[in-house]
XYZ file of C-alpha atoms in Angstrom:
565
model
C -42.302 -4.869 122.343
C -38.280 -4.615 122.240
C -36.564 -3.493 119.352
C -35.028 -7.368 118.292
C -38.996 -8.708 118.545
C -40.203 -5.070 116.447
C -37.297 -6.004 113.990
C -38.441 -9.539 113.740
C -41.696 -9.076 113.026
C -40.846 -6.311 110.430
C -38.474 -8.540 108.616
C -41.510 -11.136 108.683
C -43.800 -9.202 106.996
C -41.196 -7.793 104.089
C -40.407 -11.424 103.165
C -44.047 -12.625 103.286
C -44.667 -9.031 101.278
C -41.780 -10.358 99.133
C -43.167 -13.872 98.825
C -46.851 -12.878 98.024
C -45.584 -10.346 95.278
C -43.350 -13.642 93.706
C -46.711 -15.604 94.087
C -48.592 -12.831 92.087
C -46.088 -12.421 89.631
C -45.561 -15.839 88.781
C -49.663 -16.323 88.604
C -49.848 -13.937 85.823
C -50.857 -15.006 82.912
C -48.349 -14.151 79.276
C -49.346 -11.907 76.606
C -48.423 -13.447 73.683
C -47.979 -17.133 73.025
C -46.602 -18.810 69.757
C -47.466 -22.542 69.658
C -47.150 -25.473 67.313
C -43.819 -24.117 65.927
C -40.161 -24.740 65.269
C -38.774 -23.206 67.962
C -35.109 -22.331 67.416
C -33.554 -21.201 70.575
C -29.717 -20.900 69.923
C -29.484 -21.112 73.537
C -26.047 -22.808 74.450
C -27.403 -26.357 72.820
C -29.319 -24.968 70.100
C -31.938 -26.464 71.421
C -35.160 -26.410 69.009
C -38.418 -27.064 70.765
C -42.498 -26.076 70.224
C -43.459 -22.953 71.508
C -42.743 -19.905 73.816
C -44.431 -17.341 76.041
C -44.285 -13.306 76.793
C -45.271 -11.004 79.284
C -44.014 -8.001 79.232
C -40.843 -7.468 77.240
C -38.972 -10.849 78.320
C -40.046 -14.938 77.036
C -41.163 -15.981 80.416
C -41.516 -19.625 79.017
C -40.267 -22.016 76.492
C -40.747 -25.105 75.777
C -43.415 -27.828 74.537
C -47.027 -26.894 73.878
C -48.693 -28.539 76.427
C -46.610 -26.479 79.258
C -46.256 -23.134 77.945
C -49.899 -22.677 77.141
C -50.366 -23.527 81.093
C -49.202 -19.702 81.002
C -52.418 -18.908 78.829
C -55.319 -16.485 80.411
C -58.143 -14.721 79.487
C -56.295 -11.886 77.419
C -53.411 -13.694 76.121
C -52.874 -12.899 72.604
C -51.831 -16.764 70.992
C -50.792 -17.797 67.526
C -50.855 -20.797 65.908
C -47.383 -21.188 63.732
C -48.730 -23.630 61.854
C -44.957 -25.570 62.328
C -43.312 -22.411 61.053
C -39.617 -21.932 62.298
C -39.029 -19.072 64.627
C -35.615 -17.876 65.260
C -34.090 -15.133 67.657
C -34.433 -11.564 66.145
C -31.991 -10.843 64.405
C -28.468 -8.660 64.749
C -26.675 -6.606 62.315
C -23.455 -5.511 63.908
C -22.555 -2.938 61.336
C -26.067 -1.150 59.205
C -25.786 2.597 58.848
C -29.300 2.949 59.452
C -29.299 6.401 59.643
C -27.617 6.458 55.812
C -30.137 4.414 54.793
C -33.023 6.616 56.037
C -31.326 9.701 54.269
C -31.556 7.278 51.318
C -35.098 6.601 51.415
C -36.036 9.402 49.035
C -32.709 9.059 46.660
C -33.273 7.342 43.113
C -32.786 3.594 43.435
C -30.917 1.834 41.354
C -30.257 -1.650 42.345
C -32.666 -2.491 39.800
C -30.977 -0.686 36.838
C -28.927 -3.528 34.040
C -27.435 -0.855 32.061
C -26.346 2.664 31.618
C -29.220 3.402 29.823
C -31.210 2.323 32.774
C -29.571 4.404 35.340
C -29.927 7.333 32.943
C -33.735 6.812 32.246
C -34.199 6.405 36.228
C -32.182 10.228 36.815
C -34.313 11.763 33.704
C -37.444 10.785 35.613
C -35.956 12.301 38.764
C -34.684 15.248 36.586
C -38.244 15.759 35.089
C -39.870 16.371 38.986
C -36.739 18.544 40.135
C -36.189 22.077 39.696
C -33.370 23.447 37.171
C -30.646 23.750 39.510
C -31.697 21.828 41.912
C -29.318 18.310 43.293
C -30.477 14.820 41.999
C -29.099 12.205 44.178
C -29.208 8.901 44.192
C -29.249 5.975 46.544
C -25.474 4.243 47.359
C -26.997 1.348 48.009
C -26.290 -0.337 44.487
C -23.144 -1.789 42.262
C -22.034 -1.004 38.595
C -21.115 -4.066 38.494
C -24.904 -4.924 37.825
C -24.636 -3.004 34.668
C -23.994 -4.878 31.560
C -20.927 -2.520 30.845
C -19.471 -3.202 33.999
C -18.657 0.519 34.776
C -20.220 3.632 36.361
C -21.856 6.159 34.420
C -19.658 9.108 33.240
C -20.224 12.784 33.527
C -20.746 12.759 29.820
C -23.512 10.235 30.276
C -25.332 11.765 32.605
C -24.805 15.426 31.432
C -27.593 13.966 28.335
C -30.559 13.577 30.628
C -29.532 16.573 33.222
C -27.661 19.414 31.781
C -29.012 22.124 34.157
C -29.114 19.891 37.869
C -26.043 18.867 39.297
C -26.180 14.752 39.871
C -24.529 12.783 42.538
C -24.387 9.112 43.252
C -22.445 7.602 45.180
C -22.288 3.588 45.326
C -21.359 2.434 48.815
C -19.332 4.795 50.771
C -16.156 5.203 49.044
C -17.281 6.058 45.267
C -19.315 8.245 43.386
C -19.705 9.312 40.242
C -21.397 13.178 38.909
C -22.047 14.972 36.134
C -20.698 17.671 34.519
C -22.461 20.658 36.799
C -21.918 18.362 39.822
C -17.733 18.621 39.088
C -18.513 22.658 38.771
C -19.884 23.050 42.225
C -17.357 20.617 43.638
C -14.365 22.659 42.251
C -13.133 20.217 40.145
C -10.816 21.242 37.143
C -8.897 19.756 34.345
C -5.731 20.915 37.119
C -7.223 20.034 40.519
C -4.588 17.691 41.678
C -5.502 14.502 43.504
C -6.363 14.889 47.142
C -4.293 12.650 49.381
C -5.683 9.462 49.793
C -7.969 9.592 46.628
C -8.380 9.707 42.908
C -9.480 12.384 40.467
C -11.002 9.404 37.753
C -9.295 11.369 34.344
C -9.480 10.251 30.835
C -6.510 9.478 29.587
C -6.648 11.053 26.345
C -7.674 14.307 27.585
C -6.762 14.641 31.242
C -10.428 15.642 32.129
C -12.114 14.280 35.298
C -14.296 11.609 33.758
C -17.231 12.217 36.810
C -15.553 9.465 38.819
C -14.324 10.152 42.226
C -12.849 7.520 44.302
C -12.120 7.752 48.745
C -11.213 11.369 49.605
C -12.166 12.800 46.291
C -15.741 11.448 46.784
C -15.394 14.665 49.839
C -15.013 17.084 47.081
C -18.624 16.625 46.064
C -20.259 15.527 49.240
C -19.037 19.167 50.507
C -21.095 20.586 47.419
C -23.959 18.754 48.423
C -27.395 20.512 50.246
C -27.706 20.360 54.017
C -29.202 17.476 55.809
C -32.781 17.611 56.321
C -34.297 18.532 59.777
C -33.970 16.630 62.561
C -37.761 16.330 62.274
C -37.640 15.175 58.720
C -34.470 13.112 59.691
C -35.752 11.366 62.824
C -39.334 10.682 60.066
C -37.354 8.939 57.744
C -35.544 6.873 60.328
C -38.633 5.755 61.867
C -39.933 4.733 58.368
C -36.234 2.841 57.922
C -36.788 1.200 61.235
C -39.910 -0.112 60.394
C -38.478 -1.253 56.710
C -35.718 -3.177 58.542
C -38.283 -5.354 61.069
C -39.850 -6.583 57.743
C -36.399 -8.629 57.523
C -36.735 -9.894 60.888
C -34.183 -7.461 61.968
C -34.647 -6.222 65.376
C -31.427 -4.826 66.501
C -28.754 -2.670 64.486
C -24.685 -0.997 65.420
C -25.529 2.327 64.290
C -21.345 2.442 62.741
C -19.948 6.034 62.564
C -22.042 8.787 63.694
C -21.701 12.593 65.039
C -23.657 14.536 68.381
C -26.298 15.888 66.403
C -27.618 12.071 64.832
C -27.217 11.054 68.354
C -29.368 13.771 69.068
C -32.118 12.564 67.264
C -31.536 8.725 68.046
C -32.303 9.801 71.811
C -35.328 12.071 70.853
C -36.913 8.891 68.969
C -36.026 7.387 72.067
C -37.796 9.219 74.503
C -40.622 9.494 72.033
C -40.947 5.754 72.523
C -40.791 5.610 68.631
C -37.785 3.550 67.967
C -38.711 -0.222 66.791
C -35.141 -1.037 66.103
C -32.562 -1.133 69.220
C -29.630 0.764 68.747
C -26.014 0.668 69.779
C -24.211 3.765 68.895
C -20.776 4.247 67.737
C -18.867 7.819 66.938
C -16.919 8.407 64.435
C -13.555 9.288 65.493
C -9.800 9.876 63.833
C -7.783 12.429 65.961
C -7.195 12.124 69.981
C -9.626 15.058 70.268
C -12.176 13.545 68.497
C -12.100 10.791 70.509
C -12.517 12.406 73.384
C -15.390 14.391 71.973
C -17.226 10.840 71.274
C -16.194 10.040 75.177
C -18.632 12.654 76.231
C -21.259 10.848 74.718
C -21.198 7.942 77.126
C -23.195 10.565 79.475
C -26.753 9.503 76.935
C -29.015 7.554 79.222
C -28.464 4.096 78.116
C -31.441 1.996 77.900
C -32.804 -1.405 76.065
C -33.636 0.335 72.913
C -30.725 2.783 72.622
C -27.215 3.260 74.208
C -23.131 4.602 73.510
C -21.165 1.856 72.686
C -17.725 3.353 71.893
C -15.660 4.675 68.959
C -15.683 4.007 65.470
C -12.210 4.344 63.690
C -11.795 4.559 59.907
C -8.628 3.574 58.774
C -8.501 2.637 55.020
C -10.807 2.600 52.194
C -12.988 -0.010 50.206
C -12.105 -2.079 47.902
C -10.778 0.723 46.077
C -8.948 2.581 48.230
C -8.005 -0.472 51.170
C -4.512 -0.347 52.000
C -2.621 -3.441 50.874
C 0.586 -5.035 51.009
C 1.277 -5.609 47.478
C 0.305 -3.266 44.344
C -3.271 -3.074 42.867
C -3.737 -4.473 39.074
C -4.049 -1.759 36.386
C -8.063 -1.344 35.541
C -8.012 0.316 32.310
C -9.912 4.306 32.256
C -10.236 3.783 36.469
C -7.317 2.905 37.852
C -3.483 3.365 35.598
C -0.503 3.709 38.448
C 0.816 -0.031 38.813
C 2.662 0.924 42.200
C -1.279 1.543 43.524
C -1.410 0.481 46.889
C -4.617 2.132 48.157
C -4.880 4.727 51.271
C -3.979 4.157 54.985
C -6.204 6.606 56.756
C -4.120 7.176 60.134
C -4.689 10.871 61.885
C -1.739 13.301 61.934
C 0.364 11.843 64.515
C 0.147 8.184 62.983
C 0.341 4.764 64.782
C 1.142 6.593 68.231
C -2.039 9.305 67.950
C -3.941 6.434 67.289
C -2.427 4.302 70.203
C -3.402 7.231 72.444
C -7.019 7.434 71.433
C -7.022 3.772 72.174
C -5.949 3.988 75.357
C -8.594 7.490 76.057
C -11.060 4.558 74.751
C -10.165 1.793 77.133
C -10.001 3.847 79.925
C -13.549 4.810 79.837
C -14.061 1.173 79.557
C -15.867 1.833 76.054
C -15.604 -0.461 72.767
C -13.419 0.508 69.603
C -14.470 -1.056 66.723
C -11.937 -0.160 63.644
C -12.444 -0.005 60.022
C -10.062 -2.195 57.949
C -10.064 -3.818 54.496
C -6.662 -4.141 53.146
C -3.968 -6.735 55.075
C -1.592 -3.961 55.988
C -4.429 -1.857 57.334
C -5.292 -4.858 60.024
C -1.800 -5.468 60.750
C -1.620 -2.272 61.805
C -4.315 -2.165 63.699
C -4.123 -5.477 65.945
C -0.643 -4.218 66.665
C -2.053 -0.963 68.049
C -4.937 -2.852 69.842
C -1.890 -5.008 71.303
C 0.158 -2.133 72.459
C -3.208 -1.197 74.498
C -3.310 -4.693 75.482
C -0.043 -4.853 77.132
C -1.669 -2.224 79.993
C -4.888 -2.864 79.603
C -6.407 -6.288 78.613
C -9.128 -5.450 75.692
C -11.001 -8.669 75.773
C -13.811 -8.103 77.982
C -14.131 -4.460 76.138
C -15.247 -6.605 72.710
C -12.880 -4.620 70.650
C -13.474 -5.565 67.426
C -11.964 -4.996 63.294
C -14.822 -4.273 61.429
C -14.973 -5.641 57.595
C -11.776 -7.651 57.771
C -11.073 -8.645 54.365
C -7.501 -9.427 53.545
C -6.293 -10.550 56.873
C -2.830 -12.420 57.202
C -2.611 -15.714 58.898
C -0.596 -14.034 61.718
C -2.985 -11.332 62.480
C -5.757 -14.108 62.741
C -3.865 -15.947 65.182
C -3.169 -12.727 67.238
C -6.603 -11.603 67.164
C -7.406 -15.315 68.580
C -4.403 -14.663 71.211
C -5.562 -11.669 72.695
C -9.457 -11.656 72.066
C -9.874 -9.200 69.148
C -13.716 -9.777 67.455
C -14.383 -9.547 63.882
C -17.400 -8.203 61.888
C -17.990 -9.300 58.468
C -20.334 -8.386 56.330
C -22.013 -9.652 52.593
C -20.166 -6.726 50.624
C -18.914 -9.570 47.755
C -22.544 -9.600 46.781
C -22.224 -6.798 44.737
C -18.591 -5.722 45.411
C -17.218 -8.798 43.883
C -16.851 -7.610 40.578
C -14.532 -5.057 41.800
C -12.647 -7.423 43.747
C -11.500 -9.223 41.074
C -10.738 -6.048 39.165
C -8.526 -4.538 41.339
C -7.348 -7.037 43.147
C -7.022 -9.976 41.087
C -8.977 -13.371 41.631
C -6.458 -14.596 44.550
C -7.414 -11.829 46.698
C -10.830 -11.298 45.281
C -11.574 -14.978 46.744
C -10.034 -14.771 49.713
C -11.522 -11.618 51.097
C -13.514 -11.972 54.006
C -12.693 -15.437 55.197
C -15.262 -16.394 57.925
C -14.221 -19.713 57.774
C -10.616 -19.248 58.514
C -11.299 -16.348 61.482
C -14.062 -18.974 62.968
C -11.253 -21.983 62.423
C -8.558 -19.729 63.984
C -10.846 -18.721 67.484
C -11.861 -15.277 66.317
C -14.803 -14.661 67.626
C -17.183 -13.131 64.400
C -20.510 -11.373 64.101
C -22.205 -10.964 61.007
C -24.195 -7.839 59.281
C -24.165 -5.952 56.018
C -22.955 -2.469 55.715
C -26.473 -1.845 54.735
C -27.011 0.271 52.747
C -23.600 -0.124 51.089
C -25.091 -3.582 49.867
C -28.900 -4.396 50.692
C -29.607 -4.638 54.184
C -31.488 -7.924 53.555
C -30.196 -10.673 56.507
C -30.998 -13.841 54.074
C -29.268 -12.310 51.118
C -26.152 -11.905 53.634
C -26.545 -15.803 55.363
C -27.187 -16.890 52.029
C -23.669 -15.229 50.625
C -21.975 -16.454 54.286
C -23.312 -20.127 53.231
C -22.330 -20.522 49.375
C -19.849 -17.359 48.450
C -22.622 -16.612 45.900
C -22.604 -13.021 44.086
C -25.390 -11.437 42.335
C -23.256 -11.505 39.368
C -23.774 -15.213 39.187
C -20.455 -16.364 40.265
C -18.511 -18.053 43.645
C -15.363 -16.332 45.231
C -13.801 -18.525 47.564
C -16.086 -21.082 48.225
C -13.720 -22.944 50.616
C -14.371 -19.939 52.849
C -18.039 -20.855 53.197
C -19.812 -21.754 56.699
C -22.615 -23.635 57.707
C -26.525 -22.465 58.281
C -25.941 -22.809 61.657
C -22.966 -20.716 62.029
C -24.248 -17.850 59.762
C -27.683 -18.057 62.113
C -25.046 -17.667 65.096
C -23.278 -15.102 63.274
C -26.695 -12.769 62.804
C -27.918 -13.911 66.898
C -26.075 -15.025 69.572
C -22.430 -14.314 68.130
C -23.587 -10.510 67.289
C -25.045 -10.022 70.869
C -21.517 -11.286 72.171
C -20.033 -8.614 70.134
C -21.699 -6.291 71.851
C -21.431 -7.392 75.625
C -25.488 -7.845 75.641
C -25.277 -11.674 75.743
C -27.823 -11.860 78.879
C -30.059 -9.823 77.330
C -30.497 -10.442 73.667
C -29.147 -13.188 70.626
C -31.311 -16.440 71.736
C -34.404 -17.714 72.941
C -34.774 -18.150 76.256
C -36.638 -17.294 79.745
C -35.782 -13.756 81.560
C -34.008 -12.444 78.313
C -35.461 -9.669 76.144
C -38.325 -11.468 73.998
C -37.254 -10.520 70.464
C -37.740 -13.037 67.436
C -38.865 -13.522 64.094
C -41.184 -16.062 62.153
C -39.961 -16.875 59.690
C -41.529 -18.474 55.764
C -38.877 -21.470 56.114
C -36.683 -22.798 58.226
C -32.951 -22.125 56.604
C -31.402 -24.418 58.878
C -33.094 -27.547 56.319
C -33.425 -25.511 53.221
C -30.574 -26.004 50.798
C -28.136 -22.934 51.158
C -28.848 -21.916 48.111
C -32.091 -21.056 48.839
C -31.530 -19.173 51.952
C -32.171 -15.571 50.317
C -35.833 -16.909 49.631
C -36.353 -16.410 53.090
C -39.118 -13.795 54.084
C -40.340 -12.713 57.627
C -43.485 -13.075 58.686
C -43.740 -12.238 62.006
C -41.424 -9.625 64.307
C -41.453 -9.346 67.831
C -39.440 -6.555 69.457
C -39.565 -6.493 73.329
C -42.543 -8.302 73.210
C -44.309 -5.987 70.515
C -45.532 -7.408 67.078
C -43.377 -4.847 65.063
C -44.484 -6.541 61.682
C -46.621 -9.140 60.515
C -47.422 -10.534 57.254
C -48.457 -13.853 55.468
C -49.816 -15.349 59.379
């Protein structure tokens, strides 16, 4: 036989080798079927259809009933839904889920109404600590809750824990302490304010009043006891994972973290233990920290876990964002009328941030940059502009995370040039705060989806879990009617539709994050994540939207929760 006929016949046999395998392939039956449903793709038409069907960790079918149970065998697991609505799983482009597993053994006190209640909740913590010992609470709650309005002082909480030093923050910008909490911190009557944050003083007296607002919160987290071990810490994160699929959450950004979280992110990882995927972001400031969060694009990047860039802080919260014109004057937290809040830029200003941006797109990485005040996102889409001019940024998905206050100008540049937003729920519970430092204009304004969406910016949605609660319905049902817990509406002209906050939490989220062939809709070859869901909140009135409870979550083809069918 020559060598052409040899080659001939060998190429023969690898296609029919090739062909048989396809044949096989295609002849096996699914895994799991869901039937009789509301099937809400968000593919490109939003097309809603019957049912869908697994194998593996991808949908391999969907469509009507009658054709995707053709893909039915002996062993294939299949639910009825009963004409329940399933939806893609769902996206939250900024959850520190990591915070929120620390959190898991803090005292909650979302529930509290009052001072009083917050106090009884830390004198039941008090009574199972030892004398001495920390008492921290969970930050993922508002005093604005509380029927004085206010935090707790160090006064206040000095009468149910005298002896053990209290701590809790609310969000990630505030906290208040107690009296033996301000001790180990270093606090005086005389320690000035650090830059970029507020000593909280009483203005009869001078004395720090337990409140300590941006960089001052640093004074007391420094006081605080170590992390636990990474085997306690990578527990607790499995356990916040699992909390998080019981929203029908099946992906998370991970927004702001250091090597050794990573660390245990890749152990759970390899332990095959993580039911959440994760897209990781380092926290960075300085051009060598940057560069220390480069050398984390070397972690093997799979479906469940990857680097996706650099996280920037650059202002505060609603306390400390840096605006354009002055704060108003809240009475015992907040007396200097020329108040502008803090612009968090590293040493060498606009220009050392400029060069970590550049360090960033030339390892072809995301940037995603914290910014709440106006002047805080002007500055940054100028900087992400200057990068622009060498570098175009679109395709990296660089993004302004939070975007409250942002000027018409900067919305039509970040339309111009292909900056993303994230937005997140935080007027739920930081509302009340809004108004009070910011006055009802701005308070109403803040975090206009509608105008970004109106002006081309491309937004994804989330929570800053566990800054507010992590719940995705709570959020879509803020998004929808500019509802607060407190009972009231800011800026309900900024409201969007079901079907863009659904977008927002899916498809628009896995944009964000350049995994739009993969994840964020319902459809053949992609990764077969989704949630059931108790009622469909594209028909519901918006109102009711934070009703919604999942009953069923698929990650990669796994039942990761399932309740109620």
């Amino acid at each position: 036989m020559t060598n052409t006929r040899a080659r001939m016949v060998l190429t023969a046999c690898v296609l029919l080798a090739g062909s048989l395998a396809t044949d096989a392939a295609s002849a096996q039956p699914a895994d799991l079927i869901l039937h009789n449903g509301k099937i809400t793709t968000v593919d490109r038409n939003f097309a809603t259809t019957e049912a869908l069907a697994i194998r593996g960790d991808r949908f391999i079918a969907v469509g009507d009933n009658a054709t995707v149970l053709k893909e039915a065998g002996p062993r294939t697991q299949i639910v009825d839904l009963g004409g329940r609505t399933v939806i893609p799983g769902l996206i939250d482009t900024h959850l520190h889920m990591s915070m929120a597993a620390l959190n898991r053994p803090a005292v909650k006190l979302l529930d509290a109404r009052s001072v009083d209640d917050v106090k009884t909740l830390i004198a039941e913590r008090v009574a199972q600590t030892q004398p001495g010992q920390w008492v921290i609470a969970s930050s993922g709650w508002h005093e604005s809750l509380l029927k004085e309005g206010r935090l707790p002082t160090r006064y206040e909480l000095d009468e149910v824990s005298p002896n053990n030093p209290v701590f809790i923050p609310r969000g990630g910008h505030v906290v208040t302490v107690n009296s033996k909490a301000l001790e180990l911190a270093g606090i005086k009557k005389d320690t000035p304010d650090p830059k970029g944050g507020v000593i909280v003083r009483d203005p009869a007296t001078g004395e720090a009043t337990g409140v300590l607002l941006e960089t001052a919160a640093y004074f007391a987290r420094r006081a605080l006891p170590p992390s636990p071990a990474p085997a306690e810490h990578a527990r607790l994160l499995r356990e916040a994972m699992h909390e998080l699929n019981s929203y029908g959450l099946v992906s998370v950004v991970e927004p702001g973290i250091d090597e050794r979280t990573i660390q245990i992110y890749a152990q759970l990882r390899d332990a095959r233990a993580m039911t959440i995927r994760t897209d990781l972001l380092y926290r960075a400031l300085t051009k060598e920290q940057v560069q220390k969060g480069l050398a984390q694009a070397s972690l093997r990047a799979d479906d469940m876990l990857r680097f996706a860039g650099i996280k920037y802080p650059l202002d505060g919260g609603v306390e400390g964002a840096r605006l354009y014109e002055p704060y108003q004057v809240v009475p015992g937290e907040q007396p200097d009328p020329n108040y502008r809040g803090v612009l968090l830029l590293p040493p060498g200003g606009e220009d050392e941030y400029v060069e970590g941006l550049r360090l960033a797109a030339a390892a072809k990485v995301q940037v995603q940059t914290h910014a709440v005040g106006d002047e805080t996102i002007d500055v940054i889409v100028r900087s992400y502009e200057r990068v622009n001019a060498d570098t175009p940024i679109k395709d990296l998905r660089w993004t302004i995370m939070h975007v409250f206050l942002p000027t018409e100008s900067a919305l039509r540049k970040m339309s111009e040039i292909g900056i993303m937003a994230t937005a997140q729920d935080h007027a739920v519970l930081l509302g009340h705060n809004q108004r009070r430092w910011w006055g009802d204009k701005r308070a109403g304004y803040a975090i206009p989806i509608r105008a970004m969406l109106d002006a081309g910016v491309h937004v994804g949605g989330g929570t800053d879990g566990p800054v507010v609660p992590v719940d995705p319905f709570l959020s879509m049902w803020w998004m929808t009617t500019r509802n607060t817990l407190n009972g009231y509406q800011l800026g309900p002209e900024q409201a969007i539709t079901p079907r863009e906050a659904l977008q927002l939490y899916t498809i628009n989220n896995a944009v964000t994050m350049g995994v739009e062939k993969d994840r964020g809709s319902i459809e053949s070859g992609k990764l077969a994540d989704l949630v059931v869901l108790s009622q469909d909140i594209l028909t519901v009135p918006p109102q009711a939207i934070r009703d919604t409870k999942a009953l069923m979550t698929v990650v990669g083809g796994d039942i990761v929760y399932r309740s109620g069918i």
